Structures are given as C-alpha cells and as structure tokens.
Amino acid sequence: MSDTATPSVLFVCVHNAGRSQMAAAFLTHLAGDRVQVRSAGSAPADTVNPAVVEAMAEVGIDIAAEAPKVLTVEAVQASDVVITMGCGDTCPVFPGKRYLDWQLPDPAGQGVEAVRPIRDEIEKRIRGLADEIAPVS
C-alpha cells in the first residue's frame, strides 16, 4: 500500500464507459472516503454507456455526470491496486502494485437487460474488495 492510510484503486477498461465506471461507482458508494477511487480507459469513449448509466440508476447510484478518462502512467503510479477489465497489454505495469484482472463481458453496444448481470457481478466483486482493503472499523 502507499504511504497514506487510504488505499487507492484504479479500474481500467478499454473505453472507460462501462465496467470500470460501474466498479468505481460501486467502490465509492460502498467504501466512501476509506478508499481513493480512479477509473480510466486505454482508448476512452466519448460518453459513458447509457445502458450502464440506467443500470446503475436502478440500484440507486447516479453516474450520469461521469465522463470517460484516458489512462495515464501517473494514475497507475498513484494507485495501490490496479484492476483491469479487458484492456490487455495496454495497461502499464509497475513493480510493487497489486494487479487483478477481472474477466467480465463488455457491456458496449448492449441494452440494459444485458448490463444488469455484469453490474451485479461487479457489485459482488467490489463488496469483497471493499471488505478486504477498506473494512469498516
């Protein structure tokens, strides 16, 4: 972990328009200020996937104002845990970081019905991660 008491997590996917946005929103929602959360994409889209925004709204999390962000070396260096979701070799790797690769379907081009199970799987994984790195004291 970094020098600070607050662990930091970076979620990365190709477009930063679906999976990484959902993961970041869930972790922010569940862990609050106990974790520093970032998300980025190796080739960011113009907007967050509308079906992803709708699916998250169904569980009470509003990500309508979020925008895809480009992955930077600085974001990786500033993070303790880097969770990739289908960005392959485009994610920079630095020693001393913890890397997890979550194999999840890409919601791009899918309707909200297809996004819901992806959302639910991400929430399950985020709950486990939050319990591990930022337990409620």
mmCIF file of N, CA and C in Angstrom:
data_model
loop_
_atom_site.group_PDB
_atom_site.id
_atom_site.type_symbol
_atom_site.label_atom_id
_atom_site.label_comp_id
_atom_site.label_asym_id
_atom_site.label_seq_id
_atom_site.Cartn_x
_atom_site.Cartn_y
_atom_site.Cartn_z
ATOM 1 N N MET A 1 0.839 -1.193 0.000
ATOM 2 C CA MET A 1 0.000 0.000 0.000
ATOM 3 C C MET A 1 0.878 1.248 0.000
ATOM 4 N N SER A 2 0.281 2.358 -0.350
ATOM 5 C CA SER A 2 1.037 3.605 -0.426
ATOM 6 C C SER A 2 1.319 4.134 0.982
ATOM 7 N N ASP A 3 1.992 5.266 1.053
ATOM 8 C CA ASP A 3 2.368 5.848 2.337
ATOM 9 C C ASP A 3 1.152 6.336 3.128
ATOM 10 N N THR A 4 0.075 6.622 2.436
ATOM 11 C CA THR A 4 -1.111 7.124 3.120
ATOM 12 C C THR A 4 -1.892 5.964 3.719
ATOM 13 N N ALA A 5 -2.749 6.289 4.666
ATOM 14 C CA ALA A 5 -3.575 5.272 5.300
ATOM 15 C C ALA A 5 -4.730 4.857 4.399
ATOM 16 N N THR A 6 -5.010 5.653 3.377
ATOM 17 C CA THR A 6 -6.132 5.382 2.489
ATOM 18 C C THR A 6 -5.654 4.619 1.258
ATOM 19 N N PRO A 7 -6.114 3.381 1.080
ATOM 20 C CA PRO A 7 -5.711 2.644 -0.121
ATOM 21 C C PRO A 7 -6.329 3.277 -1.360
ATOM 22 N N SER A 8 -5.651 3.125 -2.488
ATOM 23 C CA SER A 8 -6.177 3.672 -3.735
ATOM 24 C C SER A 8 -6.313 2.559 -4.759
ATOM 25 N N VAL A 9 -7.403 2.629 -5.518
ATOM 26 C CA VAL A 9 -7.719 1.609 -6.509
ATOM 27 C C VAL A 9 -7.982 2.290 -7.844
ATOM 28 N N LEU A 10 -7.410 1.725 -8.897
ATOM 29 C CA LEU A 10 -7.636 2.199 -10.258
ATOM 30 C C LEU A 10 -8.315 1.088 -11.041
ATOM 31 N N PHE A 11 -9.457 1.402 -11.649
ATOM 32 C CA PHE A 11 -10.172 0.462 -12.511
ATOM 33 C C PHE A 11 -9.923 0.855 -13.960
ATOM 34 N N VAL A 12 -9.500 -0.111 -14.769
ATOM 35 C CA VAL A 12 -9.160 0.179 -16.159
ATOM 36 C C VAL A 12 -9.889 -0.769 -17.093
ATOM 37 N N CYS A 13 -10.537 -0.206 -18.111
ATOM 38 C CA CYS A 13 -11.030 -0.993 -19.240
ATOM 39 C C CYS A 13 -10.726 -0.187 -20.502
ATOM 40 N N VAL A 14 -11.090 -0.704 -21.642
ATOM 41 C CA VAL A 14 -10.691 -0.039 -22.880
ATOM 42 C C VAL A 14 -11.326 1.341 -23.005
ATOM 43 N N HIS A 15 -12.658 1.405 -22.884
ATOM 44 C CA HIS A 15 -13.359 2.659 -23.181
ATOM 45 C C HIS A 15 -13.708 3.495 -21.950
ATOM 46 N N ASN A 16 -13.537 2.936 -20.741
ATOM 47 C CA ASN A 16 -13.904 3.633 -19.508
ATOM 48 C C ASN A 16 -15.341 4.152 -19.597
ATOM 49 N N ALA A 17 -16.190 3.334 -20.220
ATOM 50 C CA ALA A 17 -17.573 3.749 -20.430
ATOM 51 C C ALA A 17 -18.565 2.771 -19.809
ATOM 52 N N GLY A 18 -18.062 1.662 -19.251
ATOM 53 C CA GLY A 18 -18.967 0.644 -18.720
ATOM 54 C C GLY A 18 -18.443 0.001 -17.462
ATOM 55 N N ARG A 19 -17.676 -1.090 -17.635
ATOM 56 C CA ARG A 19 -17.228 -1.885 -16.485
ATOM 57 C C ARG A 19 -16.454 -1.071 -15.462
ATOM 58 N N SER A 20 -15.456 -0.321 -15.909
ATOM 59 C CA SER A 20 -14.634 0.429 -14.947
ATOM 60 C C SER A 20 -15.435 1.544 -14.280
ATOM 61 N N GLN A 21 -16.379 2.118 -14.999
ATOM 62 C CA GLN A 21 -17.236 3.156 -14.398
ATOM 63 C C GLN A 21 -18.139 2.552 -13.323
ATOM 64 N N MET A 22 -18.706 1.377 -13.616
ATOM 65 C CA MET A 22 -19.570 0.723 -12.620
ATOM 66 C C MET A 22 -18.756 0.344 -11.389
ATOM 67 N N ALA A 23 -17.577 -0.227 -11.597
ATOM 68 C CA ALA A 23 -16.742 -0.653 -10.482
ATOM 69 C C ALA A 23 -16.347 0.539 -9.610
ATOM 70 N N ALA A 24 -15.924 1.623 -10.243
ATOM 71 C CA ALA A 24 -15.527 2.818 -9.490
ATOM 72 C C ALA A 24 -16.708 3.378 -8.704
ATOM 73 N N ALA A 25 -17.874 3.400 -9.326
ATOM 74 C CA ALA A 25 -19.061 3.935 -8.646
ATOM 75 C C ALA A 25 -19.457 3.064 -7.458
ATOM 76 N N PHE A 26 -19.417 1.740 -7.635
ATOM 77 C CA PHE A 26 -19.751 0.850 -6.521
ATOM 78 C C PHE A 26 -18.756 1.013 -5.371
ATOM 79 N N LEU A 27 -17.460 1.070 -5.690
ATOM 80 C CA LEU A 27 -16.475 1.180 -4.614
ATOM 81 C C LEU A 27 -16.615 2.513 -3.887
ATOM 82 N N THR A 28 -16.839 3.583 -4.612
ATOM 83 C CA THR A 28 -17.060 4.894 -3.999
ATOM 84 C C THR A 28 -18.303 4.850 -3.114
ATOM 85 N N HIS A 29 -19.358 4.219 -3.613
ATOM 86 C CA HIS A 29 -20.629 4.123 -2.895
ATOM 87 C C HIS A 29 -20.469 3.305 -1.609
ATOM 88 N N LEU A 30 -19.739 2.189 -1.700
ATOM 89 C CA LEU A 30 -19.631 1.277 -0.564
ATOM 90 C C LEU A 30 -18.561 1.688 0.446
ATOM 91 N N ALA A 31 -17.441 2.206 -0.041
ATOM 92 C CA ALA A 31 -16.324 2.494 0.862
ATOM 93 C C ALA A 31 -16.185 3.973 1.201
ATOM 94 N N GLY A 32 -16.837 4.828 0.429
ATOM 95 C CA GLY A 32 -16.776 6.262 0.715
ATOM 96 C C GLY A 32 -15.353 6.773 0.724
ATOM 97 N N ASP A 33 -15.014 7.523 1.775
ATOM 98 C CA ASP A 33 -13.689 8.131 1.845
ATOM 99 C C ASP A 33 -12.631 7.174 2.397
ATOM 100 N N ARG A 34 -12.993 5.899 2.619
ATOM 101 C CA ARG A 34 -11.998 4.923 3.083
ATOM 102 C C ARG A 34 -11.083 4.453 1.954
ATOM 103 N N VAL A 35 -11.466 4.759 0.713
ATOM 104 C CA VAL A 35 -10.671 4.362 -0.453
ATOM 105 C C VAL A 35 -10.636 5.513 -1.441
ATOM 106 N N GLN A 36 -9.479 5.702 -2.069
ATOM 107 C CA GLN A 36 -9.365 6.659 -3.168
ATOM 108 C C GLN A 36 -9.620 5.865 -4.453
ATOM 109 N N VAL A 37 -10.580 6.316 -5.253
ATOM 110 C CA VAL A 37 -11.022 5.558 -6.416
ATOM 111 C C VAL A 37 -10.756 6.335 -7.699
ATOM 112 N N ARG A 38 -10.180 5.647 -8.684
ATOM 113 C CA ARG A 38 -9.974 6.221 -10.019
ATOM 114 C C ARG A 38 -10.463 5.214 -11.050
ATOM 115 N N SER A 39 -10.827 5.719 -12.224
ATOM 116 C CA SER A 39 -11.088 4.830 -13.348
ATOM 117 C C SER A 39 -10.562 5.503 -14.607
ATOM 118 N N ALA A 40 -10.205 4.667 -15.591
ATOM 119 C CA ALA A 40 -9.648 5.200 -16.834
ATOM 120 C C ALA A 40 -9.772 4.149 -17.920
ATOM 121 N N GLY A 41 -9.528 4.589 -19.151
ATOM 122 C CA GLY A 41 -9.573 3.673 -20.286
ATOM 123 C C GLY A 41 -8.373 3.867 -21.182
ATOM 124 N N SER A 42 -7.950 2.778 -21.804
ATOM 125 C CA SER A 42 -6.808 2.859 -22.713
ATOM 126 C C SER A 42 -7.187 3.583 -24.009
ATOM 127 N N ALA A 43 -8.471 3.526 -24.377
ATOM 128 C CA ALA A 43 -8.989 4.258 -25.540
ATOM 129 C C ALA A 43 -10.379 4.763 -25.163
ATOM 130 N N PRO A 44 -10.447 5.840 -24.351
ATOM 131 C CA PRO A 44 -11.729 6.261 -23.785
ATOM 132 C C PRO A 44 -12.772 6.626 -24.834
ATOM 133 N N ALA A 45 -14.017 6.259 -24.520
ATOM 134 C CA ALA A 45 -15.155 6.630 -25.357
ATOM 135 C C ALA A 45 -15.474 8.110 -25.136
ATOM 136 N N ASP A 46 -16.424 8.607 -25.902
ATOM 137 C CA ASP A 46 -16.848 9.998 -25.739
ATOM 138 C C ASP A 46 -17.752 10.170 -24.518
ATOM 139 N N THR A 47 -18.561 9.149 -24.239
ATOM 140 C CA THR A 47 -19.515 9.229 -23.135
ATOM 141 C C THR A 47 -19.621 7.873 -22.448
ATOM 142 N N VAL A 48 -20.159 7.885 -21.240
ATOM 143 C CA VAL A 48 -20.455 6.642 -20.538
ATOM 144 C C VAL A 48 -21.655 5.984 -21.231
ATOM 145 N N ASN A 49 -21.606 4.670 -21.353
ATOM 146 C CA ASN A 49 -22.663 3.886 -21.986
ATOM 147 C C ASN A 49 -24.009 4.186 -21.307
ATOM 148 N N PRO A 50 -25.017 4.647 -22.081
ATOM 149 C CA PRO A 50 -26.314 4.988 -21.474
ATOM 150 C C PRO A 50 -26.971 3.802 -20.764
ATOM 151 N N ALA A 51 -26.788 2.587 -21.261
ATOM 152 C CA ALA A 51 -27.373 1.412 -20.602
ATOM 153 C C ALA A 51 -26.703 1.178 -19.247
ATOM 154 N N VAL A 52 -25.417 1.503 -19.143
ATOM 155 C CA VAL A 52 -24.694 1.390 -17.875
ATOM 156 C C VAL A 52 -25.214 2.431 -16.892
ATOM 157 N N VAL A 53 -25.412 3.651 -17.359
ATOM 158 C CA VAL A 53 -25.974 4.714 -16.506
ATOM 159 C C VAL A 53 -27.342 4.275 -15.987
ATOM 160 N N GLU A 54 -28.176 3.719 -16.875
ATOM 161 C CA GLU A 54 -29.519 3.275 -16.482
ATOM 162 C C GLU A 54 -29.456 2.125 -15.474
ATOM 163 N N ALA A 55 -28.581 1.155 -15.733
ATOM 164 C CA ALA A 55 -28.465 0.005 -14.832
ATOM 165 C C ALA A 55 -27.997 0.424 -13.441
ATOM 166 N N MET A 56 -27.082 1.380 -13.379
ATOM 167 C CA MET A 56 -26.608 1.856 -12.084
ATOM 168 C C MET A 56 -27.691 2.666 -11.367
ATOM 169 N N ALA A 57 -28.466 3.433 -12.126
ATOM 170 C CA ALA A 57 -29.558 4.212 -11.527
ATOM 171 C C ALA A 57 -30.573 3.273 -10.874
ATOM 172 N N GLU A 58 -30.758 2.092 -11.454
ATOM 173 C CA GLU A 58 -31.697 1.117 -10.885
ATOM 174 C C GLU A 58 -31.291 0.669 -9.487
ATOM 175 N N VAL A 59 -30.009 0.744 -9.172
ATOM 176 C CA VAL A 59 -29.548 0.370 -7.827
ATOM 177 C C VAL A 59 -29.196 1.609 -6.996
ATOM 178 N N GLY A 60 -29.674 2.772 -7.446
ATOM 179 C CA GLY A 60 -29.552 3.994 -6.656
ATOM 180 C C GLY A 60 -28.216 4.698 -6.748
ATOM 181 N N ILE A 61 -27.440 4.416 -7.796
ATOM 182 C CA ILE A 61 -26.156 5.090 -7.964
ATOM 183 C C ILE A 61 -26.182 5.874 -9.268
ATOM 184 N N ASP A 62 -26.011 7.177 -9.163
ATOM 185 C CA ASP A 62 -26.088 8.063 -10.321
ATOM 186 C C ASP A 62 -24.691 8.316 -10.882
ATOM 187 N N ILE A 63 -24.442 7.805 -12.099
ATOM 188 C CA ILE A 63 -23.151 8.068 -12.746
ATOM 189 C C ILE A 63 -23.343 8.882 -14.026
ATOM 190 N N ALA A 64 -24.506 9.520 -14.153
ATOM 191 C CA ALA A 64 -24.811 10.274 -15.375
ATOM 192 C C ALA A 64 -23.811 11.393 -15.633
ATOM 193 N N ALA A 65 -23.218 11.946 -14.590
ATOM 194 C CA ALA A 65 -22.285 13.062 -14.768
ATOM 195 C C ALA A 65 -20.853 12.600 -15.036
ATOM 196 N N GLU A 66 -20.596 11.302 -14.959
ATOM 197 C CA GLU A 66 -19.235 10.788 -15.175
ATOM 198 C C GLU A 66 -18.855 10.887 -16.651
ATOM 199 N N ALA A 67 -17.562 10.989 -16.894
ATOM 200 C CA ALA A 67 -17.053 11.035 -18.264
ATOM 201 C C ALA A 67 -15.851 10.104 -18.363
ATOM 202 N N PRO A 68 -15.708 9.394 -19.468
ATOM 203 C CA PRO A 68 -14.532 8.539 -19.651
ATOM 204 C C PRO A 68 -13.244 9.359 -19.588
ATOM 205 N N LYS A 69 -12.232 8.753 -18.950
ATOM 206 C CA LYS A 69 -10.942 9.419 -18.781
ATOM 207 C C LYS A 69 -9.845 8.556 -19.393
ATOM 208 N N VAL A 70 -8.804 9.198 -19.892
ATOM 209 C CA VAL A 70 -7.705 8.462 -20.508
ATOM 210 C C VAL A 70 -6.780 7.909 -19.420
ATOM 211 N N LEU A 71 -6.308 6.700 -19.654
ATOM 212 C CA LEU A 71 -5.375 6.056 -18.730
ATOM 213 C C LEU A 71 -4.025 6.758 -18.815
ATOM 214 N N THR A 72 -3.498 7.141 -17.644
ATOM 215 C CA THR A 72 -2.177 7.778 -17.612
ATOM 216 C C THR A 72 -1.241 6.954 -16.744
ATOM 217 N N VAL A 73 0.020 7.078 -17.016
ATOM 218 C CA VAL A 73 1.039 6.422 -16.197
ATOM 219 C C VAL A 73 0.931 6.926 -14.759
ATOM 220 N N GLU A 74 0.649 8.209 -14.594
ATOM 221 C CA GLU A 74 0.541 8.804 -13.259
ATOM 222 C C GLU A 74 -0.588 8.161 -12.447
ATOM 223 N N ALA A 75 -1.704 7.877 -13.107
ATOM 224 C CA ALA A 75 -2.837 7.245 -12.397
ATOM 225 C C ALA A 75 -2.439 5.864 -11.893
ATOM 226 N N VAL A 76 -1.690 5.126 -12.702
ATOM 227 C CA VAL A 76 -1.240 3.797 -12.275
ATOM 228 C C VAL A 76 -0.246 3.920 -11.127
ATOM 229 N N GLN A 77 0.708 4.835 -11.265
ATOM 230 C CA GLN A 77 1.729 5.011 -10.228
ATOM 231 C C GLN A 77 1.108 5.441 -8.900
ATOM 232 N N ALA A 78 0.009 6.172 -8.946
ATOM 233 C CA ALA A 78 -0.623 6.692 -7.732
ATOM 234 C C ALA A 78 -1.564 5.685 -7.076
ATOM 235 N N SER A 79 -1.714 4.515 -7.676
ATOM 236 C CA SER A 79 -2.678 3.535 -7.175
ATOM 237 C C SER A 79 -1.978 2.339 -6.535
ATOM 238 N N ASP A 80 -2.593 1.821 -5.479
ATOM 239 C CA ASP A 80 -2.082 0.629 -4.808
ATOM 240 C C ASP A 80 -2.537 -0.634 -5.524
ATOM 241 N N VAL A 81 -3.798 -0.622 -5.946
ATOM 242 C CA VAL A 81 -4.398 -1.775 -6.614
ATOM 243 C C VAL A 81 -4.885 -1.324 -7.983
ATOM 244 N N VAL A 82 -4.515 -2.067 -9.011
ATOM 245 C CA VAL A 82 -4.955 -1.773 -10.377
ATOM 246 C C VAL A 82 -5.781 -2.970 -10.847
ATOM 247 N N ILE A 83 -7.045 -2.710 -11.150
ATOM 248 C CA ILE A 83 -7.936 -3.776 -11.601
ATOM 249 C C ILE A 83 -8.264 -3.537 -13.059
ATOM 250 N N THR A 84 -7.816 -4.467 -13.899
ATOM 251 C CA THR A 84 -8.063 -4.352 -15.332
ATOM 252 C C THR A 84 -9.257 -5.209 -15.721
ATOM 253 N N MET A 85 -9.956 -4.743 -16.729
ATOM 254 C CA MET A 85 -11.157 -5.425 -17.209
ATOM 255 C C MET A 85 -11.098 -5.434 -18.725
ATOM 256 N N GLY A 86 -10.257 -6.273 -19.262
ATOM 257 C CA GLY A 86 -10.211 -6.423 -20.705
ATOM 258 C C GLY A 86 -9.404 -5.375 -21.441
ATOM 259 N N CYS A 87 -8.378 -4.792 -20.817
ATOM 260 C CA CYS A 87 -7.566 -3.837 -21.570
ATOM 261 C C CYS A 87 -6.274 -4.469 -22.054
ATOM 262 N N GLY A 88 -6.077 -5.734 -21.736
ATOM 263 C CA GLY A 88 -4.950 -6.479 -22.280
ATOM 264 C C GLY A 88 -3.602 -5.860 -21.980
ATOM 265 N N ASP A 89 -2.773 -5.783 -22.998
ATOM 266 C CA ASP A 89 -1.397 -5.330 -22.819
ATOM 267 C C ASP A 89 -1.262 -3.811 -22.750
ATOM 268 N N THR A 90 -2.361 -3.082 -22.873
ATOM 269 C CA THR A 90 -2.248 -1.624 -22.892
ATOM 270 C C THR A 90 -2.119 -1.036 -21.488
ATOM 271 N N CYS A 91 -2.293 -1.841 -20.452
ATOM 272 C CA CYS A 91 -2.171 -1.332 -19.090
ATOM 273 C C CYS A 91 -0.711 -1.362 -18.665
ATOM 274 N N PRO A 92 -0.143 -0.208 -18.303
ATOM 275 C CA PRO A 92 1.243 -0.207 -17.846
ATOM 276 C C PRO A 92 1.379 -0.967 -16.532
ATOM 277 N N VAL A 93 2.480 -1.666 -16.378
ATOM 278 C CA VAL A 93 2.725 -2.459 -15.177
ATOM 279 C C VAL A 93 3.938 -1.892 -14.442
ATOM 280 N N PHE A 94 3.763 -1.651 -13.156
ATOM 281 C CA PHE A 94 4.845 -1.134 -12.325
ATOM 282 C C PHE A 94 5.076 -2.089 -11.160
ATOM 283 N N PRO A 95 6.326 -2.281 -10.768
ATOM 284 C CA PRO A 95 6.613 -3.130 -9.614
ATOM 285 C C PRO A 95 5.964 -2.569 -8.356
ATOM 286 N N GLY A 96 5.569 -3.462 -7.479
ATOM 287 C CA GLY A 96 5.020 -3.038 -6.200
ATOM 288 C C GLY A 96 3.541 -2.749 -6.209
ATOM 289 N N LYS A 97 2.917 -2.828 -7.364
ATOM 290 C CA LYS A 97 1.470 -2.623 -7.446
ATOM 291 C C LYS A 97 0.798 -3.989 -7.418
ATOM 292 N N ARG A 98 -0.397 -4.033 -6.918
ATOM 293 C CA ARG A 98 -1.186 -5.259 -6.955
ATOM 294 C C ARG A 98 -2.101 -5.183 -8.175
ATOM 295 N N TYR A 99 -2.004 -6.171 -9.033
ATOM 296 C CA TYR A 99 -2.824 -6.200 -10.244
ATOM 297 C C TYR A 99 -3.828 -7.332 -10.161
ATOM 298 N N LEU A 100 -5.063 -7.025 -10.493
ATOM 299 C CA LEU A 100 -6.112 -8.026 -10.619
ATOM 300 C C LEU A 100 -6.717 -7.862 -12.004
ATOM 301 N N ASP A 101 -6.983 -8.973 -12.679
ATOM 302 C CA ASP A 101 -7.647 -8.898 -13.975
ATOM 303 C C ASP A 101 -8.997 -9.569 -13.845
ATOM 304 N N TRP A 102 -10.045 -8.777 -13.954
ATOM 305 C CA TRP A 102 -11.399 -9.297 -13.843
ATOM 306 C C TRP A 102 -11.941 -9.548 -15.240
ATOM 307 N N GLN A 103 -12.178 -10.815 -15.548
ATOM 308 C CA GLN A 103 -12.757 -11.187 -16.838
ATOM 309 C C GLN A 103 -14.265 -10.981 -16.757
ATOM 310 N N LEU A 104 -14.727 -9.927 -17.399
ATOM 311 C CA LEU A 104 -16.149 -9.596 -17.390
ATOM 312 C C LEU A 104 -16.594 -9.270 -18.806
ATOM 313 N N PRO A 105 -17.819 -9.624 -19.171
ATOM 314 C CA PRO A 105 -18.303 -9.263 -20.505
ATOM 315 C C PRO A 105 -18.306 -7.751 -20.704
ATOM 316 N N ASP A 106 -18.060 -7.318 -21.923
ATOM 317 C CA ASP A 106 -18.071 -5.889 -22.242
ATOM 318 C C ASP A 106 -19.512 -5.462 -22.509
ATOM 319 N N PRO A 107 -20.021 -4.467 -21.771
ATOM 320 C CA PRO A 107 -21.402 -4.024 -21.997
ATOM 321 C C PRO A 107 -21.576 -3.126 -23.222
ATOM 322 N N ALA A 108 -20.498 -2.819 -23.931
ATOM 323 C CA ALA A 108 -20.595 -1.920 -25.091
ATOM 324 C C ALA A 108 -21.608 -2.462 -26.092
ATOM 325 N N GLY A 109 -22.508 -1.600 -26.515
ATOM 326 C CA GLY A 109 -23.498 -1.964 -27.513
ATOM 327 C C GLY A 109 -24.630 -2.824 -26.987
ATOM 328 N N GLN A 110 -24.653 -3.075 -25.691
ATOM 329 C CA GLN A 110 -25.682 -3.925 -25.087
ATOM 330 C C GLN A 110 -26.783 -3.063 -24.471
ATOM 331 N N GLY A 111 -27.958 -3.646 -24.394
ATOM 332 C CA GLY A 111 -29.061 -2.981 -23.710
ATOM 333 C C GLY A 111 -28.965 -3.183 -22.209
ATOM 334 N N VAL A 112 -29.837 -2.514 -21.464
ATOM 335 C CA VAL A 112 -29.776 -2.572 -20.004
ATOM 336 C C VAL A 112 -29.992 -3.997 -19.492
ATOM 337 N N GLU A 113 -30.778 -4.803 -20.222
ATOM 338 C CA GLU A 113 -31.009 -6.187 -19.784
ATOM 339 C C GLU A 113 -29.698 -6.965 -19.750
ATOM 340 N N ALA A 114 -28.824 -6.719 -20.710
ATOM 341 C CA ALA A 114 -27.534 -7.406 -20.760
ATOM 342 C C ALA A 114 -26.546 -6.813 -19.761
ATOM 343 N N VAL A 115 -26.738 -5.546 -19.407
ATOM 344 C CA VAL A 115 -25.815 -4.869 -18.489
ATOM 345 C C VAL A 115 -26.071 -5.291 -17.041
ATOM 346 N N ARG A 116 -27.321 -5.598 -16.701
ATOM 347 C CA ARG A 116 -27.657 -5.917 -15.293
ATOM 348 C C ARG A 116 -26.804 -7.041 -14.706
ATOM 349 N N PRO A 117 -26.662 -8.203 -15.380
ATOM 350 C CA PRO A 117 -25.837 -9.257 -14.766
ATOM 351 C C PRO A 117 -24.363 -8.857 -14.636
ATOM 352 N N ILE A 118 -23.856 -8.053 -15.547
ATOM 353 C CA ILE A 118 -22.477 -7.558 -15.447
ATOM 354 C C ILE A 118 -22.376 -6.646 -14.228
ATOM 355 N N ARG A 119 -23.345 -5.755 -14.094
ATOM 356 C CA ARG A 119 -23.399 -4.844 -12.940
ATOM 357 C C ARG A 119 -23.424 -5.631 -11.636
ATOM 358 N N ASP A 120 -24.254 -6.661 -11.581
ATOM 359 C CA ASP A 120 -24.402 -7.427 -10.344
ATOM 360 C C ASP A 120 -23.123 -8.185 -10.006
ATOM 361 N N GLU A 121 -22.427 -8.711 -11.008
ATOM 362 C CA GLU A 121 -21.159 -9.401 -10.782
ATOM 363 C C GLU A 121 -20.093 -8.414 -10.298
ATOM 364 N N ILE A 122 -20.069 -7.224 -10.899
ATOM 365 C CA ILE A 122 -19.116 -6.198 -10.463
ATOM 366 C C ILE A 122 -19.400 -5.814 -9.015
ATOM 367 N N GLU A 123 -20.668 -5.628 -8.668
ATOM 368 C CA GLU A 123 -21.004 -5.261 -7.287
ATOM 369 C C GLU A 123 -20.520 -6.338 -6.318
ATOM 370 N N LYS A 124 -20.717 -7.603 -6.660
ATOM 371 C CA LYS A 124 -20.281 -8.702 -5.790
ATOM 372 C C LYS A 124 -18.765 -8.644 -5.577
ATOM 373 N N ARG A 125 -18.021 -8.447 -6.668
ATOM 374 C CA ARG A 125 -16.560 -8.383 -6.560
ATOM 375 C C ARG A 125 -16.112 -7.157 -5.769
ATOM 376 N N ILE A 126 -16.785 -6.029 -5.974
ATOM 377 C CA ILE A 126 -16.431 -4.797 -5.260
ATOM 378 C C ILE A 126 -16.694 -4.947 -3.766
ATOM 379 N N ARG A 127 -17.795 -5.606 -3.405
ATOM 380 C CA ARG A 127 -18.079 -5.821 -1.976
ATOM 381 C C ARG A 127 -16.948 -6.616 -1.328
ATOM 382 N N GLY A 128 -16.460 -7.643 -2.005
ATOM 383 C CA GLY A 128 -15.347 -8.424 -1.488
ATOM 384 C C GLY A 128 -14.083 -7.601 -1.384
ATOM 385 N N LEU A 129 -13.809 -6.797 -2.402
ATOM 386 C CA LEU A 129 -12.613 -5.948 -2.411
ATOM 387 C C LEU A 129 -12.687 -4.916 -1.281
ATOM 388 N N ALA A 130 -13.841 -4.285 -1.130
ATOM 389 C CA ALA A 130 -14.012 -3.252 -0.087
ATOM 390 C C ALA A 130 -13.799 -3.858 1.290
ATOM 391 N N ASP A 131 -14.341 -5.067 1.513
ATOM 392 C CA ASP A 131 -14.171 -5.733 2.812
ATOM 393 C C ASP A 131 -12.696 -6.017 3.077
ATOM 394 N N GLU A 132 -11.958 -6.312 2.009
ATOM 395 C CA GLU A 132 -10.540 -6.675 2.149
ATOM 396 C C GLU A 132 -9.654 -5.453 2.383
ATOM 397 N N ILE A 133 -9.815 -4.415 1.547
ATOM 398 C CA ILE A 133 -8.858 -3.304 1.598
ATOM 399 C C ILE A 133 -9.313 -2.131 2.454
ATOM 400 N N ALA A 134 -10.621 -2.039 2.712
ATOM 401 C CA ALA A 134 -11.123 -0.902 3.495
ATOM 402 C C ALA A 134 -12.260 -1.355 4.409
ATOM 403 N N PRO A 135 -11.949 -2.294 5.314
ATOM 404 C CA PRO A 135 -13.017 -2.793 6.188
ATOM 405 C C PRO A 135 -13.577 -1.673 7.073
ATOM 406 N N VAL A 136 -14.852 -1.802 7.370
ATOM 407 C CA VAL A 136 -15.478 -0.837 8.271
ATOM 408 C C VAL A 136 -14.979 -1.160 9.675
ATOM 409 N N SER A 137 -14.432 -0.152 10.339
ATOM 410 C CA SER A 137 -13.872 -0.424 11.675
ATOM 411 C C SER A 137 -14.909 -0.271 12.758
#
